XYZ file of C-alpha atoms in Angstrom:
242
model
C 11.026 -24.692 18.764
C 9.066 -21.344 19.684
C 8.776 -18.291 18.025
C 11.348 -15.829 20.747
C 8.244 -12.737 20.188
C 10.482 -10.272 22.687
C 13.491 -10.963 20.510
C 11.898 -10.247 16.915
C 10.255 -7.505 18.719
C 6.610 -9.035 17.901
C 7.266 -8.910 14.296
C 9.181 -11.781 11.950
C 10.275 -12.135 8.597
C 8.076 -15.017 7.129
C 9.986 -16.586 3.822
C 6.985 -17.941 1.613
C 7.654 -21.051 -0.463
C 5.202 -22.597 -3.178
C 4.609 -26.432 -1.723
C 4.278 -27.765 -5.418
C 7.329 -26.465 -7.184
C 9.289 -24.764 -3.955
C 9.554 -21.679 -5.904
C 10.309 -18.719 -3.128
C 7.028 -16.641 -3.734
C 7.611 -13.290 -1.706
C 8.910 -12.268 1.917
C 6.351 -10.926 4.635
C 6.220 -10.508 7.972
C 4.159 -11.832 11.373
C 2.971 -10.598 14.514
C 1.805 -12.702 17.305
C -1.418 -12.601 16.588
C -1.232 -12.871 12.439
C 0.382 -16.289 13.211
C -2.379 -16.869 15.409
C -4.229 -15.977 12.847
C -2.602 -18.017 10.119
C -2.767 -21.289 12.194
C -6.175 -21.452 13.574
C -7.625 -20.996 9.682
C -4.529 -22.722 7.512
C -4.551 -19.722 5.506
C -1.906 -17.106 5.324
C -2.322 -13.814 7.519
C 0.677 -11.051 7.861
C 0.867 -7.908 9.677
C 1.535 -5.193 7.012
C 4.570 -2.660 8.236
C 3.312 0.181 5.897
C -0.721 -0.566 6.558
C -0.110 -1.024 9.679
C -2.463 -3.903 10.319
C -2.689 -7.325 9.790
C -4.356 -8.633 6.522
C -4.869 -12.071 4.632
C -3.224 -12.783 2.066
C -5.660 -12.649 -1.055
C -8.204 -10.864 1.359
C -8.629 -8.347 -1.863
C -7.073 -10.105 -4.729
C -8.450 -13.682 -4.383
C -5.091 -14.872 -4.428
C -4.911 -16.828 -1.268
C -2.454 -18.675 0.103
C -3.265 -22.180 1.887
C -0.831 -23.508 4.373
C 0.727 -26.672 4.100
C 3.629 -26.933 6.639
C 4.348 -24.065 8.958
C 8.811 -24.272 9.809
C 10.672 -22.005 12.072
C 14.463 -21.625 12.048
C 16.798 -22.483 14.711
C 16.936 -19.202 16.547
C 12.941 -18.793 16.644
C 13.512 -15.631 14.398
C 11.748 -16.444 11.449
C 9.475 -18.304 9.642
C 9.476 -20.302 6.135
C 5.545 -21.389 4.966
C 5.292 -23.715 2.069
C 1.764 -22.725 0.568
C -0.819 -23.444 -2.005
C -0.603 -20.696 -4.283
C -4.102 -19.373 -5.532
C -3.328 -17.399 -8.596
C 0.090 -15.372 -8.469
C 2.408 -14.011 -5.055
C 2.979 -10.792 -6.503
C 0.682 -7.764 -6.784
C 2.869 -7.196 -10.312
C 1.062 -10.432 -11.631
C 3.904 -12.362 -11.601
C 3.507 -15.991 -9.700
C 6.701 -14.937 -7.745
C 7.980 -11.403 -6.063
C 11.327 -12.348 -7.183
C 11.789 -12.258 -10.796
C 14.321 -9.308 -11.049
C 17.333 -10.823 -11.803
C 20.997 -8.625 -10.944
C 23.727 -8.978 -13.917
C 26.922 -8.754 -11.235
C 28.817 -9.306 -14.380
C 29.073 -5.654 -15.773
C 29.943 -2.254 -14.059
C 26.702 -1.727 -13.492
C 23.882 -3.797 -12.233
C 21.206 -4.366 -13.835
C 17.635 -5.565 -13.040
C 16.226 -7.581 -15.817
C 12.110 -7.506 -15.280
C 10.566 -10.657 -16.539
C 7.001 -10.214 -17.912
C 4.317 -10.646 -15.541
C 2.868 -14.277 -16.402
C -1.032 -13.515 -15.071
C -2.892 -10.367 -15.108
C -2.249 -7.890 -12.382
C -5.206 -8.569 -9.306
C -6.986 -5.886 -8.816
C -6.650 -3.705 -5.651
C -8.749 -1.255 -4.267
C -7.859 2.198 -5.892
C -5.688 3.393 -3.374
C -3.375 1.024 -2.768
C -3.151 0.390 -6.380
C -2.203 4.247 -6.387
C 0.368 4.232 -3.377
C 2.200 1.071 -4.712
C 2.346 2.556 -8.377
C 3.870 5.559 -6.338
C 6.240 3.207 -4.671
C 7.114 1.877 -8.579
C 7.682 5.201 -9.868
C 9.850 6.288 -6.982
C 12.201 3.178 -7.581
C 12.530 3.056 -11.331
C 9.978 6.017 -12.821
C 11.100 7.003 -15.989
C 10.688 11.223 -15.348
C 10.588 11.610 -18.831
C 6.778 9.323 -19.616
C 5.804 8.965 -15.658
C 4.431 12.319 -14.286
C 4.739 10.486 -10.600
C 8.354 9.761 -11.340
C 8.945 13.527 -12.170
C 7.631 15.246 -9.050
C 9.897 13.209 -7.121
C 12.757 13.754 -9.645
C 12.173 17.265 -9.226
C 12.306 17.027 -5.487
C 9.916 17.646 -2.461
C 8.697 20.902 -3.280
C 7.469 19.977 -6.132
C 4.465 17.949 -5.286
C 4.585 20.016 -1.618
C 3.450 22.842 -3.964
C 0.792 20.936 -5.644
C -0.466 19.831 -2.784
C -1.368 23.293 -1.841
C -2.132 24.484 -5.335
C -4.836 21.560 -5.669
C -5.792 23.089 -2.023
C -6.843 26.642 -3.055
C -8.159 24.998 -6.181
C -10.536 22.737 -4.733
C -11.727 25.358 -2.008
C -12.569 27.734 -4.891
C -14.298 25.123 -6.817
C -16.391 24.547 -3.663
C -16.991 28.180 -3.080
C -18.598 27.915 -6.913
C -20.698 25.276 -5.934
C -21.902 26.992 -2.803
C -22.783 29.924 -4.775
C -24.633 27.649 -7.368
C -26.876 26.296 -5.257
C -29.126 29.005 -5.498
C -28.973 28.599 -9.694
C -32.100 27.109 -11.141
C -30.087 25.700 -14.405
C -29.312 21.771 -12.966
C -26.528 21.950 -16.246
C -24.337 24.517 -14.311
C -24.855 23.190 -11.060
C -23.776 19.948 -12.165
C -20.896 21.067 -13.689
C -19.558 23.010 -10.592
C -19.850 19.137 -8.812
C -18.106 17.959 -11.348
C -15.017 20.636 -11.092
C -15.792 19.647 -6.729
C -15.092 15.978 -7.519
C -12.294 16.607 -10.268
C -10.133 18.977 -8.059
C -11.034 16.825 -4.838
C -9.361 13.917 -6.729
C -6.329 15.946 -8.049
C -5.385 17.168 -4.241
C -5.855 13.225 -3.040
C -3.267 12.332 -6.280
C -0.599 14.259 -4.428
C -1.640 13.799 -1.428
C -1.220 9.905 -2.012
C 2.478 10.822 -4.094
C 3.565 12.754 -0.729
C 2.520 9.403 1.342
C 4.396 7.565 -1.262
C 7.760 9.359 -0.682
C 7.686 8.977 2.864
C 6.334 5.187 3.173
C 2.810 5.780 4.443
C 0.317 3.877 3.416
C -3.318 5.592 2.918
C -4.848 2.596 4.482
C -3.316 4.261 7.650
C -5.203 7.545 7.475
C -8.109 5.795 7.258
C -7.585 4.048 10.305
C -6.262 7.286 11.991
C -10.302 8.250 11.000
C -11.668 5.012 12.212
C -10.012 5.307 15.197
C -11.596 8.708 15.859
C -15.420 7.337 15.239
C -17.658 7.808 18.334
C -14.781 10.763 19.445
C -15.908 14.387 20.018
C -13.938 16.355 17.603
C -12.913 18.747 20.286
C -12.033 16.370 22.868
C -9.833 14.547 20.309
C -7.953 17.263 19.148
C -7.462 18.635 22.974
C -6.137 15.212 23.614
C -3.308 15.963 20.801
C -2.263 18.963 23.038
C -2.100 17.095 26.314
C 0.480 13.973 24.849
């Protein structure tokens, strides 16, 4: 059986299955060339729908996955991998992605959160920010999460401090500029400090306002990378022309 690539549309849901206990770690998705990928070394790659690239699994946490049987259902649609586990599935620290449990026997359901069992990997910053967005968004408390109370309070809330944190930071850089003729390195240093403080509280929102609507920062960077070696002129008239 082959993978039917024009029917998923290049890109298939990939069930992930620990080889030792059969525990269903986490779902993920393939393209053609992460499969590729994930054959030709025997360790797991995906293609990432909100970084919009492919990545291994582990490739920042050390939690790899090794593969140890590679199956593909009978309509070549998806994927199951049964996988040595290094450390835990989930960026939560939990071994497993799926340890939220639905009580169908009330009204109401309810998810019941099992405690992480191993100590959350660490990401770099922003994704840990974006997916702590993506937390907050689903079940923020607005009341102790100040990320789950800009989007309680709706779009114009952190649209606002987006452009508040704007003016702020291009005053605090107008300071600096104007302190660079100061002798005293105390005050000078203190106006890059109130640079770098107010650069990181527009990024914050910025990252909360990717957060509501999916995008992953790894994807402005790449927007950036993609623009290395480009004429800034000649890439923005291109913008015009499409």
């Amino acid at each position: 059986m082959q993978i039917d690539w024009q029917k998923c549309a290049n890109l298939v849901p990939v069930v992930v299955q620990d080889s030792r206990s059969n525990e269903i770690l986490m779902l993920a998705y393939m393209n053609e060339e992460a499969f590729n990928l994930s054959k030709k070394t025997g360790f797991a790659h995906y293609f990432s729908r909100s970084k919009g690239r492919i990545w291994q699994k582990g490739e920042s946490s050390g939690n790899t996955q090794k593969i140890c049987e590679i199956k593909i259902d009978c309509d070549g649609d998806s994927i199951l991998l049964k996988v040595e586990q290094k450390g835990c599935a989930c960026h939560t620290g939990a071994f497993s992605c799926f340890f939220n449990e639905v009580n169908f026997n009330e009204n109401t359901q309810i998810l019941n959160q099992a405690p992480a069992k191993n100590p959350a990997p660490q990401y770099e910053i922003l994704d840990q920010l974006y997916h702590t967005c993506l937390e907050r968004k689903l079940k923020g408390d607005a009341s102790k999460s100040y990320i789950a109370k800009l989007y309680k309070n709706g779009t114009n809330a952190y649209l606002k401090k987006i452009c508040e944190e704007a003016g702020e930071l291009c005053f605090a850089l107008k300071d600096l500029k104007n302190a660079s003729t100061l002798n005293d390195e105390k005050s000078k240093n203190d106006f890059i400090n109130d640079a770098i403080y107010e650069s990181a509280d527009l990024l914050f929102h910025l990252i909360v306002a990717l957060g509501e609507a999916n995008i992953h920062p790894e994807r402005v960077l790449s927007e950036l990378r993609r623009r290395q070696g480009l004429s800034g002129i000649d890439e923005k008239n291109s913008r015009k022309n499409n």
